[in-house]
Amino acid sequence: MSLIDMVRAEARLAPVSGIEAVANYGRDRAGLIPLWSGEGDMPTPDFISSAAARGLANGETFYTWQAGIPELRQALARYHKRHFGMDFSEDEFIVTIGGMQAITMALQVAVGAGDEALYLAPAWPNFAGAAGVAGVKPVPVLLDMTDNGWSCDVEKVAAAITPRTKAIFVNTPSNPTGWTADRETLQAILELARKNNLWIIADEIYALFHFGGHRAASFMDIMDPEDKILFVNTFSKNWAMTGWRVGWLRSHPSLTRTFENLVQYSTSGVAQFMQRGAIAALDEGDDFIVSQVERAQQARDIVCKVLGDTGKVRFCVPPGAFYLFFSVDGMKDAEAAAFDIVDMAAVGVAPGTAFCAGGEGFLRLCFHRRLDQVEEASHRLAKWINAQ
Ligand SMILES: Cc1ncc(COP(=O)(O)O)c(C=O)c1O
């Protein structure tokens, strides 16, 4: 028996990212426009980086609060009050290593080995991956692609619930489809969760990346304080901070002590000087977000127009997030297509197969980029599509 055979199966068999496979293949191609990963092209704005640099220069290099420094938790409460229109207490927030640690801790609180957790698919793969590593069975419920956009049939969610189901992960606006739940759908999911005593893990990280002129609907708009909802969030997308690995989790304050312990026994906290940058992002970054969302909307419109004009592409115009999830007439194998697009069009897209059930036959591109590059990439893709 070799060493790898002795690794716990849940860890050994964790799926390899289907995005990385294409990115590794095309990463160094000269002139390639990379639209495969879920991030924009801008570095973190200076007002954020310099706040972190000041913290570092001031010697903030020691162990710090497990839950996050009080000033950052207070800034989170202010930010939520501004955007969600109600009062929040700093005790509701825990600072994490990116959205990903928030998801891992939410899973640790809500589900255990042998349990099932539902999620809406196609989906960003990391929730299902993290659930699997924890011995939890991730169960996809397929969204429907309709003439009015992607849609969630709550009857289908109800049908997927078994006695082992303990949680449902709801990502709205969604990566990769852009599906954005309306208030009624959120209400129906909440009722279902209440009835079946499920936790909701709410991933609303793209709530402000919504193109209707206002943020997307949130469970915060409709919930009672005692509802079993855990909100996972991140600094990554709103403030161009993907590489910082800073996020947060919001829950009822009675859970804070538990989450602090989970931080203690995993990462033992987030670097204090980086938390200074996060405070600047929250307190001074609203205009930056508005400019990013405006640019993303223009980019979305360019890519939808150019690809739509080929007459050979099917997609729903995404009302939120910054991805286009599309299929191409005649395309048989999304993975092979993504590799071919690297070679023939010098554009990096991710195969839909990287996004769980229901992703077969689709490609995903991230349009959160300089508009001239989005335009150029769209025309290159259109040429590739027309040649199929
Ligand atoms: C839907 C969704 N949730 C969470 C995350 C995780 O964010 P982070 O980079 O902060 O771990 C991502 C990142 O792509 C995402 O798309």
Coordinates of C-alpha atoms and ligand atoms in Angstrom, one line a residue:
M1 CA 0.0 0.0 0.0
S2 CA 1.4 3.4 -0.9
L3 CA 1.4 6.5 1.3
I4 CA -1.4 8.1 -0.7
D5 CA -3.7 5.1 -0.1
M6 CA -3.4 5.7 3.6
V7 CA -4.7 9.3 3.3
R8 CA -8.3 9.7 4.5
A9 CA -10.6 9.1 1.5
E10 CA -12.5 12.4 1.9
A11 CA -9.2 14.3 1.5
R12 CA -7.6 12.1 -1.1
L13 CA -10.7 12.1 -3.3
A14 CA -11.4 15.8 -3.1
P15 CA -12.0 17.0 -6.7
V16 CA -9.3 18.9 -8.5
S17 CA -10.4 22.4 -9.6
G18 CA -11.4 22.3 -13.3
I19 CA -10.6 26.0 -13.6
E20 CA -7.0 25.4 -12.6
A21 CA -6.5 22.8 -15.2
V22 CA -7.1 25.3 -18.0
A23 CA -5.4 28.1 -16.2
N24 CA -2.2 26.0 -15.8
Y25 CA -2.4 25.1 -19.5
G26 CA -2.6 28.7 -20.7
R27 CA -1.1 30.8 -18.0
D28 CA 2.1 31.9 -19.8
R29 CA 0.7 32.4 -23.3
A30 CA 1.7 35.8 -24.6
G31 CA -1.2 38.0 -25.4
L32 CA -3.8 35.7 -23.8
I33 CA -6.7 37.5 -22.1
P34 CA -7.5 35.5 -19.0
L35 CA -11.2 35.5 -18.1
W36 CA -11.1 32.1 -16.2
S37 CA -10.8 33.1 -12.6
G38 CA -13.2 34.9 -10.4
E39 CA -11.4 38.2 -9.9
G40 CA -11.0 41.6 -11.6
D41 CA -7.9 43.0 -13.1
M42 CA -7.3 45.9 -10.7
P43 CA -4.9 45.8 -7.8
T44 CA -6.2 46.7 -4.4
P45 CA -6.7 50.5 -4.3
D46 CA -4.1 52.5 -2.5
F47 CA -6.2 53.8 0.3
I48 CA -6.6 50.2 1.5
S49 CA -3.0 49.0 0.9
S50 CA -1.5 52.0 2.6
A51 CA -3.7 51.5 5.7
A52 CA -2.4 48.0 6.0
A53 CA 1.2 49.2 5.4
R54 CA 0.8 51.7 8.2
G55 CA -0.4 48.9 10.5
L56 CA 2.7 46.9 9.6
A57 CA 5.0 49.9 10.1
N58 CA 3.4 50.5 13.5
G59 CA 4.4 47.0 14.6
E60 CA 1.1 45.3 14.4
T61 CA 2.8 42.0 14.0
F62 CA 1.7 40.1 17.1
Y63 CA -1.1 37.6 17.9
T64 CA -4.4 39.4 17.9
W65 CA -8.1 39.0 18.7
Q66 CA -9.5 35.6 17.5
A67 CA -12.7 37.2 16.4
G68 CA -11.0 40.2 14.7
I69 CA -9.9 43.5 16.1
P70 CA -12.8 45.5 17.7
E71 CA -12.3 48.4 15.2
L72 CA -12.9 46.1 12.2
R73 CA -15.9 44.5 13.8
Q74 CA -17.3 47.9 14.4
A75 CA -16.6 48.9 10.8
L76 CA -18.4 45.8 9.7
A77 CA -21.4 46.8 11.8
R78 CA -21.4 50.3 10.2
Y79 CA -21.0 48.9 6.7
H80 CA -24.0 46.6 7.2
K81 CA -26.1 49.3 8.6
R82 CA -25.4 51.5 5.6
H83 CA -26.2 48.8 3.0
F84 CA -28.9 46.8 4.8
G85 CA -30.6 49.6 6.6
M86 CA -30.8 48.2 10.1
D87 CA -28.7 48.2 13.3
F88 CA -26.0 45.6 13.7
S89 CA -23.7 44.9 16.7
E90 CA -20.0 44.2 16.4
D91 CA -20.7 41.0 18.3
E92 CA -22.3 39.5 15.2
F93 CA -19.1 39.5 13.2
I94 CA -16.1 37.2 13.1
V95 CA -13.1 38.1 10.8
T96 CA -11.9 35.1 8.8
I97 CA -9.3 34.1 6.2
G98 CA -11.3 34.9 3.2
G99 CA -14.9 33.8 2.4
M100 CA -13.5 30.3 2.2
Q101 CA -12.8 30.0 6.0
A102 CA -16.2 31.5 6.7
I103 CA -17.7 28.7 4.7
T104 CA -15.6 26.0 6.4
M105 CA -16.6 27.3 9.8
A106 CA -20.2 27.5 8.8
L107 CA -20.1 23.9 7.8
Q108 CA -18.4 22.9 11.1
V109 CA -21.2 24.5 13.0
A110 CA -24.1 23.3 10.9
V111 CA -23.3 19.8 9.6
G112 CA -21.2 16.8 10.4
A113 CA -20.0 13.6 8.8
G114 CA -22.9 11.6 7.3
D115 CA -25.2 14.6 7.0
E116 CA -26.3 16.1 3.7
A117 CA -26.1 19.7 2.6
L118 CA -28.1 21.1 -0.3
Y119 CA -26.8 23.7 -2.7
L120 CA -28.1 25.2 -5.9
A121 CA -26.3 24.2 -9.1
P122 CA -24.5 25.0 -11.3
A123 CA -22.4 26.3 -8.5
W124 CA -19.0 27.6 -7.6
P125 CA -17.4 24.3 -6.6
N126 CA -15.8 25.1 -3.3
F127 CA -18.9 24.7 -1.1
A128 CA -19.4 21.1 -2.4
G129 CA -15.7 20.4 -2.2
A130 CA -15.4 21.6 1.4
A131 CA -18.5 19.7 2.4
G132 CA -17.1 16.5 0.9
V133 CA -13.8 17.0 2.8
A134 CA -15.8 17.3 6.0
G135 CA -17.5 14.0 5.3
V136 CA -20.8 15.8 4.4
K137 CA -22.7 14.7 1.3
P138 CA -23.2 17.8 -0.9
V139 CA -26.5 17.4 -2.8
P140 CA -27.1 19.6 -5.8
V141 CA -30.5 21.1 -6.7
L142 CA -30.6 22.3 -10.3
L143 CA -31.5 25.8 -11.2
D144 CA -33.6 26.1 -14.4
M145 CA -32.5 28.2 -17.4
T146 CA -35.6 30.0 -18.5
D147 CA -36.4 32.8 -21.0
N148 CA -36.6 35.1 -18.0
G149 CA -33.2 34.1 -16.5
W150 CA -32.0 31.4 -14.2
S151 CA -34.7 30.4 -11.7
C152 CA -34.9 28.4 -8.5
D153 CA -37.9 26.0 -8.2
V154 CA -38.3 25.8 -4.5
E155 CA -40.5 22.6 -4.9
K156 CA -37.3 20.9 -6.2
V157 CA -35.4 22.1 -3.1
A158 CA -38.2 20.6 -0.9
A159 CA -38.0 17.3 -2.8
A160 CA -34.3 17.0 -2.2
I161 CA -34.7 17.2 1.6
T162 CA -34.1 13.9 3.5
P163 CA -33.9 13.2 7.2
R164 CA -30.1 13.6 6.9
T165 CA -30.4 17.1 5.4
K166 CA -29.1 19.7 7.8
A167 CA -28.2 22.7 5.7
I168 CA -28.7 24.6 2.5
F169 CA -26.1 26.8 0.9
V170 CA -27.6 29.7 -1.1
N171 CA -25.3 31.8 -3.2
T172 CA -27.1 34.9 -4.6
P173 CA -26.1 36.6 -6.9
S174 CA -24.6 33.4 -8.1
N175 CA -21.2 32.4 -9.3
P176 CA -21.3 31.2 -12.1
T177 CA -24.8 31.8 -13.5
G178 CA -25.6 35.2 -12.1
W179 CA -28.9 33.8 -10.8
T180 CA -30.2 36.4 -8.3
A181 CA -33.0 35.4 -5.9
D182 CA -35.9 37.8 -5.5
R183 CA -37.4 38.4 -2.1
E184 CA -40.2 35.9 -2.7
T185 CA -37.8 33.1 -3.5
L186 CA -35.7 33.9 -0.4
Q187 CA -38.9 33.9 1.7
A188 CA -39.9 30.5 0.3
I189 CA -36.4 29.0 1.0
L190 CA -36.5 30.5 4.5
E191 CA -39.9 29.0 5.2
L192 CA -38.7 25.6 4.0
A193 CA -35.6 25.8 6.1
R194 CA -37.7 26.7 9.2
K195 CA -40.1 23.9 8.5
N196 CA -37.3 21.3 8.2
N197 CA -35.0 22.8 10.8
L198 CA -32.2 23.4 8.3
W199 CA -29.4 25.9 8.6
I200 CA -29.1 28.4 5.7
I201 CA -25.5 29.2 4.8
A202 CA -26.0 32.5 2.9
D203 CA -23.3 33.4 0.5
E204 CA -24.3 36.9 -0.6
I205 CA -20.7 38.1 -1.4
Y206 CA -21.9 39.6 -4.7
A207 CA -24.9 41.4 -3.2
L208 CA -23.5 44.8 -4.1
F209 CA -22.5 43.5 -7.6
H210 CA -26.0 43.9 -8.8
F211 CA -27.0 45.7 -11.9
G212 CA -30.4 46.9 -11.0
G213 CA -29.2 50.2 -9.4
H214 CA -29.5 48.7 -5.9
R215 CA -28.1 45.8 -4.0
A216 CA -29.6 42.3 -4.5
A217 CA -32.3 41.1 -2.1
S218 CA -30.8 39.5 1.1
F219 CA -32.0 37.1 3.7
M220 CA -31.3 40.0 6.1
D221 CA -34.3 41.8 4.6
I222 CA -36.7 39.1 5.7
M223 CA -35.3 37.0 8.6
D224 CA -35.9 37.0 12.3
P225 CA -32.9 37.4 14.5
E226 CA -33.2 33.9 15.8
D227 CA -33.3 32.2 12.3
K228 CA -30.6 29.6 11.7
I229 CA -28.8 31.7 9.1
L230 CA -25.0 32.0 8.8
F231 CA -23.8 34.7 6.4
V232 CA -20.4 34.1 4.8
N233 CA -18.6 37.1 3.2
T234 CA -15.3 38.4 1.9
F235 CA -13.3 41.4 1.1
S236 CA -12.1 39.7 -2.1
K237 CA -14.5 40.9 -4.7
N238 CA -16.0 44.3 -3.6
W239 CA -12.6 45.9 -2.9
A240 CA -10.2 44.0 -5.3
M241 CA -8.6 42.1 -2.4
T242 CA -8.7 38.4 -3.6
G243 CA -5.0 37.8 -2.6
W244 CA -5.4 39.2 0.9
R245 CA -7.5 36.3 2.1
V246 CA -9.7 38.3 4.5
G247 CA -13.4 37.8 4.9
W248 CA -16.0 37.6 7.6
L249 CA -18.9 35.6 9.0
R250 CA -22.1 37.1 10.4
S251 CA -24.3 35.2 12.8
H252 CA -26.4 35.6 15.8
P253 CA -24.2 36.9 18.6
S254 CA -24.9 33.9 20.8
L255 CA -22.7 31.9 18.3
T256 CA -19.8 34.2 18.5
R257 CA -17.9 32.3 21.2
T258 CA -18.2 29.1 19.3
F259 CA -16.9 30.7 16.1
E260 CA -14.0 32.3 18.1
N261 CA -13.0 28.9 19.2
L262 CA -13.2 27.5 15.6
V263 CA -10.8 30.3 14.6
Q264 CA -8.6 29.5 17.5
Y265 CA -8.3 25.9 16.5
S266 CA -7.8 26.5 12.8
T267 CA -6.0 29.7 11.8
S268 CA -5.8 31.5 15.1
G269 CA -6.8 34.8 13.5
V270 CA -6.1 37.2 10.7
A271 CA -3.0 39.4 10.6
Q272 CA -3.7 42.6 12.5
F273 CA -2.1 45.0 9.9
M274 CA -4.3 43.5 7.2
Q275 CA -7.4 44.1 9.3
R276 CA -6.4 47.8 9.2
G277 CA -6.7 47.7 5.4
A278 CA -10.0 46.0 5.7
I279 CA -11.3 48.9 7.9
A280 CA -10.3 51.4 5.3
A281 CA -12.1 49.3 2.6
L282 CA -15.3 49.3 4.6
D283 CA -15.2 52.9 5.7
E284 CA -13.9 54.6 2.6
G285 CA -14.6 52.1 -0.2
D286 CA -18.3 52.7 -1.2
D287 CA -17.4 54.9 -4.2
F288 CA -14.8 52.3 -5.3
I289 CA -17.5 49.6 -5.3
V290 CA -19.9 51.8 -7.3
S291 CA -17.3 52.5 -9.9
Q292 CA -16.5 48.7 -10.1
V293 CA -20.1 47.8 -10.5
E294 CA -20.7 50.4 -13.2
R295 CA -17.7 49.1 -15.2
A296 CA -18.8 45.5 -14.7
Q297 CA -22.3 46.4 -16.1
Q298 CA -20.7 48.0 -19.2
A299 CA -18.5 44.9 -19.6
R300 CA -21.5 42.6 -19.3
D301 CA -23.3 44.5 -21.9
I302 CA -20.4 44.4 -24.3
V303 CA -19.8 40.7 -24.0
C304 CA -23.6 39.8 -24.2
K305 CA -23.9 41.9 -27.4
V306 CA -20.9 40.6 -29.2
L307 CA -21.6 36.9 -28.3
G308 CA -25.3 37.3 -28.8
D309 CA -24.7 38.7 -32.3
T310 CA -23.2 35.3 -33.3
G311 CA -26.6 33.8 -33.0
K312 CA -24.9 30.6 -31.8
V313 CA -24.7 31.2 -28.1
R314 CA -27.3 30.6 -25.3
F315 CA -27.1 32.5 -22.1
C316 CA -29.2 34.4 -19.5
V317 CA -28.1 38.0 -19.1
P318 CA -26.7 38.0 -15.5
P319 CA -28.4 40.5 -13.2
G320 CA -25.6 40.2 -10.7
A321 CA -22.0 39.0 -10.0
F322 CA -19.5 39.3 -12.9
Y323 CA -19.7 36.1 -14.9
L324 CA -21.3 35.0 -18.2
F325 CA -22.3 31.4 -18.2
F326 CA -23.0 30.4 -21.8
S327 CA -23.3 27.4 -24.1
V328 CA -22.3 27.3 -27.8
D329 CA -24.3 25.5 -30.4
G330 CA -22.6 22.4 -31.5
M331 CA -20.1 22.4 -28.6
K332 CA -19.8 18.8 -27.4
D333 CA -17.1 18.9 -24.7
A334 CA -16.7 22.1 -22.6
E335 CA -13.4 21.1 -21.3
A336 CA -11.9 20.4 -24.7
A337 CA -13.5 23.7 -25.9
A338 CA -11.8 25.7 -23.1
F339 CA -8.4 24.3 -24.1
D340 CA -9.1 24.9 -27.7
I341 CA -10.1 28.5 -27.0
V342 CA -6.7 29.0 -25.3
D343 CA -5.0 27.8 -28.4
M344 CA -7.1 29.2 -31.1
A345 CA -8.6 32.4 -29.6
A346 CA -6.0 33.4 -26.9
V347 CA -8.8 33.8 -24.4
G348 CA -9.0 32.0 -21.0
V349 CA -12.4 30.7 -20.0
A350 CA -13.4 28.1 -17.5
P351 CA -15.3 24.9 -18.5
G352 CA -18.8 24.6 -17.1
T353 CA -17.9 21.1 -15.8
A354 CA -15.9 22.9 -13.1
F355 CA -19.2 24.2 -11.7
C356 CA -20.8 21.0 -10.4
A357 CA -24.0 19.4 -11.6
G358 CA -25.7 21.1 -14.5
G359 CA -22.5 22.8 -15.8
E360 CA -21.9 20.4 -18.6
G361 CA -22.1 22.1 -22.0
F362 CA -21.4 25.5 -20.6
L363 CA -18.4 27.9 -20.4
R364 CA -17.9 30.6 -17.8
L365 CA -16.1 33.8 -18.4
C366 CA -15.4 36.6 -15.9
F367 CA -16.0 40.0 -17.4
H368 CA -14.7 42.1 -14.5
R369 CA -11.9 43.7 -16.6
R370 CA -10.8 46.7 -18.5
L371 CA -13.5 47.3 -21.2
D372 CA -11.1 47.3 -24.1
Q373 CA -9.9 43.9 -23.1
V374 CA -13.4 42.6 -22.6
E375 CA -14.3 43.9 -26.1
E376 CA -11.2 42.3 -27.7
A377 CA -11.8 39.0 -25.8
S378 CA -15.4 39.0 -26.9
H379 CA -14.5 39.4 -30.6
R380 CA -11.9 36.7 -30.4
L381 CA -14.4 34.4 -28.8
A382 CA -17.1 35.3 -31.4
K383 CA -14.6 34.4 -34.1
W384 CA -14.0 31.0 -32.5
I385 CA -17.7 30.4 -32.0
N386 CA -18.4 31.3 -35.7
A387 CA -15.8 28.8 -36.7
Q388 CA -17.5 25.9 -34.9
Ligands
LIG1 C1 -19.7 32.5 -4.5 C2 -18.4 32.6 -3.8 N1 -18.3 32.5 -2.5 C3 -17.2 32.6 -1.8 C4 -16.0 32.9 -2.5 C5 -14.7 32.9 -1.7 O1 -14.1 34.1 -1.6 P1 -12.6 34.2 -1.0 O2 -11.7 34.4 -2.1 O3 -12.7 35.3 -0.1 O4 -12.3 32.9 -0.2 C6 -16.0 33.0 -3.9 C7 -14.8 33.2 -4.7 O5 -14.7 33.1 -5.9 C8 -17.2 32.9 -4.6 O6 -17.3 33.0 -5.9

